[in-house]
XYZ file of N, CA and C in Angstrom:
405
model
N 165.249 239.093 -7.799
C 166.523 239.158 -8.485
C 166.413 239.962 -9.723
N 167.367 240.901 -9.989
C 167.346 241.725 -11.141
C 167.480 240.971 -12.419
N 166.843 241.458 -13.468
C 166.923 240.767 -14.779
C 167.206 241.818 -15.806
N 167.753 241.413 -16.998
C 167.877 242.357 -18.113
C 167.327 241.781 -19.335
N 166.581 242.619 -20.102
C 166.097 242.125 -21.394
C 166.496 243.176 -22.420
N 166.390 242.766 -23.720
C 166.723 243.641 -24.839
C 165.798 243.467 -25.931
N 165.784 244.286 -26.927
C 164.983 244.224 -28.049
C 165.086 245.407 -28.971
N 164.058 245.606 -29.772
C 164.040 246.811 -30.681
C 162.742 247.550 -30.594
N 162.798 248.800 -30.823
C 161.689 249.746 -30.853
C 161.534 250.312 -32.351
N 160.332 250.230 -32.882
C 160.205 250.840 -34.166
C 159.044 251.904 -34.106
N 159.164 252.983 -34.766
C 158.180 253.993 -34.782
C 156.975 253.571 -35.619
N 155.773 253.699 -35.145
C 154.578 253.424 -36.037
C 153.927 254.748 -36.405
N 154.048 255.770 -35.648
C 153.439 257.020 -36.013
C 154.112 258.123 -35.149
N 154.225 259.378 -35.707
C 154.771 260.552 -35.027
C 153.894 261.817 -35.559
N 153.186 262.347 -34.636
C 152.429 263.627 -34.951
C 152.913 264.688 -33.941
N 153.441 265.830 -34.488
C 153.969 266.889 -33.635
C 153.291 268.166 -33.948
N 152.986 268.922 -32.871
C 152.302 270.165 -32.904
C 153.139 271.232 -32.049
N 153.296 272.446 -32.560
C 154.011 273.397 -31.815
C 153.205 273.885 -30.628
N 153.928 274.396 -29.607
C 153.247 274.977 -28.488
C 153.758 276.395 -28.409
N 152.835 277.392 -28.575
C 153.290 278.762 -28.625
C 153.922 279.129 -29.987
N 154.721 280.228 -29.918
C 155.339 280.775 -31.068
C 156.452 279.850 -31.683
N 156.373 279.649 -32.960
C 157.371 278.787 -33.670
C 158.527 279.691 -34.090
N 158.384 281.082 -33.892
C 159.488 281.986 -34.373
C 160.565 282.244 -33.312
N 160.358 281.687 -32.188
C 161.245 282.026 -30.989
C 162.247 280.875 -30.802
N 163.266 281.059 -30.010
C 164.211 280.029 -29.662
C 164.528 280.306 -28.157
N 164.464 279.390 -27.274
C 163.982 278.009 -27.573
C 162.435 278.009 -27.805
N 162.029 276.825 -28.427
C 160.670 276.690 -28.640
C 160.120 275.373 -28.091
N 158.782 275.266 -27.947
C 158.245 273.932 -27.430
C 157.345 273.362 -28.429
N 157.235 272.055 -28.340
C 156.357 271.258 -29.173
C 155.867 270.053 -28.348
N 154.711 269.525 -28.804
C 154.113 268.305 -28.194
C 154.064 267.275 -29.330
N 154.517 266.076 -28.995
C 154.390 264.927 -30.002
C 153.588 263.788 -29.420
N 152.707 263.312 -30.280
C 152.031 262.007 -29.905
C 152.647 260.927 -30.869
N 153.160 259.933 -30.104
C 153.939 258.912 -30.794
C 153.369 257.555 -30.541
N 153.387 256.689 -31.514
C 153.047 255.305 -31.371
C 154.250 254.451 -31.759
N 154.716 253.579 -30.827
C 155.816 252.682 -31.144
C 155.428 251.280 -31.000
N 156.246 250.397 -31.572
C 156.137 248.916 -31.470
C 157.400 248.443 -30.765
N 157.307 247.667 -29.684
C 158.445 247.053 -28.939
C 158.370 245.633 -29.409
N 159.600 245.017 -29.697
C 159.805 243.581 -29.843
C 160.974 243.170 -29.038
N 161.098 241.851 -28.843
C 162.156 241.312 -28.036
C 161.612 240.945 -26.645
N 162.376 241.315 -25.570
C 161.927 241.004 -24.177
C 160.636 241.733 -23.883
N 160.492 242.896 -24.359
C 159.173 243.636 -24.271
C 158.468 243.533 -25.590
N 157.291 242.974 -25.535
C 156.427 242.861 -26.678
C 155.174 243.696 -26.418
N 155.152 244.841 -27.178
C 153.994 245.758 -27.041
C 153.785 246.471 -28.372
N 152.680 246.283 -28.937
C 152.377 247.002 -30.231
C 151.478 248.166 -29.985
N 151.806 249.184 -30.742
C 150.955 250.411 -30.775
C 150.839 251.051 -29.399
N 152.080 251.343 -28.813
C 152.062 251.957 -27.460
C 151.453 253.392 -27.622
N 151.159 254.008 -26.441
C 150.630 255.380 -26.427
C 151.683 256.230 -25.669
N 152.238 257.153 -26.420
C 153.380 257.944 -25.898
C 153.110 259.436 -26.121
N 153.403 260.254 -25.270
C 153.367 261.782 -25.320
C 154.612 262.363 -24.878
N 155.172 263.234 -25.728
C 156.442 263.868 -25.513
C 156.249 265.431 -25.447
N 156.848 266.134 -24.520
C 157.049 267.495 -24.598
C 158.462 267.750 -24.995
N 158.675 268.539 -26.029
C 159.968 268.779 -26.641
C 160.412 270.178 -26.478
N 161.655 270.365 -26.150
C 162.235 271.764 -26.106
C 163.384 271.780 -27.216
N 163.031 272.535 -28.231
C 164.032 272.758 -29.334
C 164.974 273.942 -28.913
N 166.237 273.713 -28.670
C 167.213 274.686 -28.346
C 167.811 275.282 -29.588
N 167.703 274.557 -30.700
C 168.051 275.182 -32.037
C 167.106 274.453 -33.053
N 167.359 274.630 -34.319
C 166.562 273.880 -35.253
C 166.723 272.370 -35.230
N 167.860 271.902 -34.761
C 168.300 270.613 -34.819
C 168.689 270.012 -33.552
N 168.624 270.648 -32.439
C 168.975 270.109 -31.141
C 167.940 270.392 -30.102
N 167.910 269.525 -29.055
C 166.937 269.758 -28.002
C 166.878 268.605 -27.007
N 165.882 268.687 -26.151
C 165.623 267.719 -25.137
C 164.073 267.445 -25.104
N 163.810 266.296 -24.460
C 162.320 265.882 -24.351
C 162.140 265.097 -23.100
N 160.897 265.139 -22.683
C 160.404 264.304 -21.563
C 159.060 263.679 -22.047
N 158.762 262.572 -21.556
C 157.472 261.926 -22.032
C 157.106 260.790 -21.147
N 155.830 260.368 -21.356
C 155.275 259.198 -20.756
C 154.795 258.178 -21.788
N 155.075 256.935 -21.663
C 154.657 255.891 -22.610
C 153.947 254.804 -21.916
N 152.738 254.480 -22.394
C 152.003 253.344 -21.872
C 152.222 252.073 -22.782
N 152.739 250.969 -22.132
C 152.973 249.851 -22.977
C 152.025 248.708 -22.429
N 151.335 248.036 -23.342
C 150.487 246.991 -22.938
C 150.932 245.784 -23.823
N 151.188 244.678 -23.130
C 151.675 243.475 -23.840
C 152.329 242.495 -22.884
N 153.512 242.063 -23.197
C 154.219 241.131 -22.406
C 155.726 241.567 -22.139
N 156.146 241.251 -20.990
C 157.643 241.435 -20.615
C 158.196 240.090 -20.172
N 159.057 239.547 -21.065
C 159.695 238.245 -20.833
C 158.514 237.251 -20.481
N 157.427 237.183 -21.249
C 156.344 236.296 -21.089
C 155.247 236.603 -20.143
N 155.445 237.647 -19.268
C 154.428 238.077 -18.326
C 153.534 239.152 -18.916
N 152.165 238.970 -18.831
C 151.237 239.911 -19.551
C 150.867 240.962 -18.556
N 150.624 242.159 -19.024
C 150.141 243.282 -18.348
C 150.477 244.584 -19.001
N 150.445 245.704 -18.246
C 150.840 247.014 -18.803
C 151.628 247.760 -17.831
N 152.372 248.781 -18.214
C 153.130 249.615 -17.389
C 153.469 250.873 -18.098
N 153.812 251.915 -17.334
C 154.124 253.251 -17.906
C 155.645 253.489 -17.731
N 156.235 254.097 -18.734
C 157.702 254.529 -18.650
C 157.707 255.967 -18.718
N 158.503 256.525 -17.832
C 158.828 258.014 -17.803
C 160.119 258.141 -18.529
N 160.143 258.976 -19.614
C 161.326 259.025 -20.484
C 161.975 260.505 -20.481
N 163.299 260.467 -20.631
C 163.983 261.778 -20.698
C 165.144 261.562 -21.755
N 165.289 262.505 -22.666
C 166.303 262.334 -23.693
C 166.711 263.635 -24.252
N 167.613 263.518 -25.252
C 168.117 264.642 -26.023
C 168.412 264.169 -27.387
N 168.472 265.123 -28.322
C 168.821 264.819 -29.714
C 169.906 265.829 -30.177
N 170.851 265.297 -30.927
C 171.923 266.075 -31.375
C 171.726 266.645 -32.848
N 172.606 267.528 -33.193
C 172.466 268.164 -34.572
C 172.531 267.092 -35.698
N 173.259 265.977 -35.449
C 173.334 264.963 -36.448
C 172.135 264.080 -36.476
N 171.127 264.299 -35.597
C 169.932 263.523 -35.541
C 169.907 262.390 -34.550
N 171.010 262.095 -33.837
C 171.027 261.068 -32.902
C 170.244 261.312 -31.646
N 169.429 260.388 -31.285
C 168.580 260.541 -30.055
C 169.111 259.571 -29.037
N 169.229 260.096 -27.819
C 169.552 259.330 -26.702
C 168.488 259.467 -25.587
N 168.076 258.345 -24.980
C 166.962 258.419 -24.019
C 167.198 257.432 -22.890
N 166.839 257.810 -21.703
C 166.801 256.903 -20.570
C 165.364 256.847 -20.135
N 164.915 255.790 -19.544
C 163.558 255.704 -19.045
C 163.538 254.744 -17.784
N 162.403 255.027 -16.968
C 162.206 254.302 -15.753
C 160.617 253.958 -15.717
N 160.376 252.813 -15.079
C 159.024 252.515 -14.770
C 158.386 253.437 -13.820
N 157.197 253.933 -14.086
C 156.484 254.764 -13.111
C 156.011 253.897 -11.980
N 156.456 254.160 -10.789
C 156.106 253.257 -9.616
C 154.633 253.100 -9.521
N 154.161 251.932 -9.328
C 152.731 251.586 -9.068
C 151.869 251.506 -10.432
N 152.529 251.683 -11.543
C 151.846 251.667 -12.902
C 151.571 250.356 -13.485
N 152.262 249.350 -12.988
C 152.117 247.980 -13.653
C 150.945 247.285 -13.240
N 150.342 246.535 -14.185
C 149.167 245.758 -14.035
C 149.333 244.327 -14.395
N 148.310 243.443 -14.093
C 148.366 242.085 -14.450
C 149.462 241.348 -13.830
N 150.142 240.495 -14.685
C 151.322 239.757 -14.156
C 152.510 240.552 -13.845
N 152.453 241.873 -14.236
C 153.562 242.788 -14.029
C 153.444 243.664 -12.767
N 152.468 243.406 -11.902
C 152.345 244.198 -10.685
C 153.575 244.035 -9.935
N 154.188 245.099 -9.356
C 155.442 245.069 -8.626
C 156.726 245.350 -9.439
N 156.506 245.611 -10.804
C 157.554 245.865 -11.675
C 158.263 247.227 -11.320
N 159.535 247.195 -11.313
C 160.390 248.462 -11.300
C 161.580 248.181 -12.188
N 162.059 249.220 -12.649
C 163.244 249.173 -13.593
C 163.540 250.313 -14.361
N 164.598 250.310 -15.114
C 165.141 251.427 -16.037
C 165.764 250.924 -17.154
N 165.907 251.699 -18.228
C 166.611 251.305 -19.390
C 166.983 252.494 -20.209
N 167.354 252.189 -21.510
C 167.818 253.186 -22.369
C 167.713 252.785 -23.820
N 167.811 253.848 -24.733
C 167.978 253.437 -26.097
C 168.742 254.569 -26.849
N 169.303 254.214 -27.930
C 169.983 255.286 -28.749
C 169.496 254.965 -30.125
N 169.100 256.066 -30.900
C 168.557 256.015 -32.195
C 169.384 256.901 -33.171
N 169.920 256.287 -34.203
C 170.651 257.093 -35.168
C 169.597 257.711 -36.192
N 169.928 258.916 -36.730
C 168.977 259.553 -37.618
C 168.636 258.643 -38.813
N 167.302 258.641 -39.053
C 166.798 257.887 -40.109
C 166.577 256.483 -39.896
N 166.938 255.912 -38.744
C 166.737 254.505 -38.422
C 165.311 254.209 -38.228
N 164.701 253.212 -38.992
C 163.265 252.888 -38.674
C 163.087 252.068 -37.386
N 164.139 251.436 -36.891
C 164.079 250.722 -35.627
C 165.486 250.878 -34.994
N 165.504 250.650 -33.584
C 166.625 250.852 -32.833
C 166.635 250.009 -31.568
N 167.747 249.627 -30.932
C 167.745 248.638 -29.955
C 167.537 249.371 -28.516
N 166.964 248.704 -27.601
C 166.862 249.118 -26.225
C 167.369 248.081 -25.233
N 167.746 248.477 -24.082
C 168.064 247.611 -22.935
C 167.160 247.993 -21.798
N 166.830 247.019 -20.992
C 165.854 247.267 -19.820
C 166.256 246.355 -18.726
N 166.692 246.970 -17.533
C 166.999 246.188 -16.300
C 165.733 246.376 -15.422
N 165.285 245.226 -14.869
C 164.074 245.298 -14.083
C 164.092 244.286 -12.954
N 163.121 244.528 -12.054
C 162.888 243.668 -10.920
C 161.395 243.459 -10.748
N 160.990 242.310 -10.302
C 159.598 242.008 -9.957
C 159.518 241.828 -8.462
N 158.952 242.823 -7.753
C 158.832 242.671 -6.261
C 157.497 242.053 -5.824
């Protein structure tokens, strides 16, 4: 039976490096990010890697993979999220994510699901929603 959980994500660390020339547009970058999830998903110090396409100085898109280790509504284990998103000139970030099939471990084996978040510019934390199934 499907379930939904919610909570907040907060950035713990963001390190970004350009890929190729920084003088061209569009341009590429790679970011190593550490997040903390609270609420239905409890995971501290996640491991996340993004590839970013800047289409202007303030807009672009990104894809990434994030490894979460902790608990989902009380079940312990780990899983990987595949993430896709975009950011607007005002700094708003919108992202959707899905569980990578077969990536869940421990009490989370059989996990599938998807979710999303929206982050306003300068917000230290932001809400997420996650719809999932345990097969």
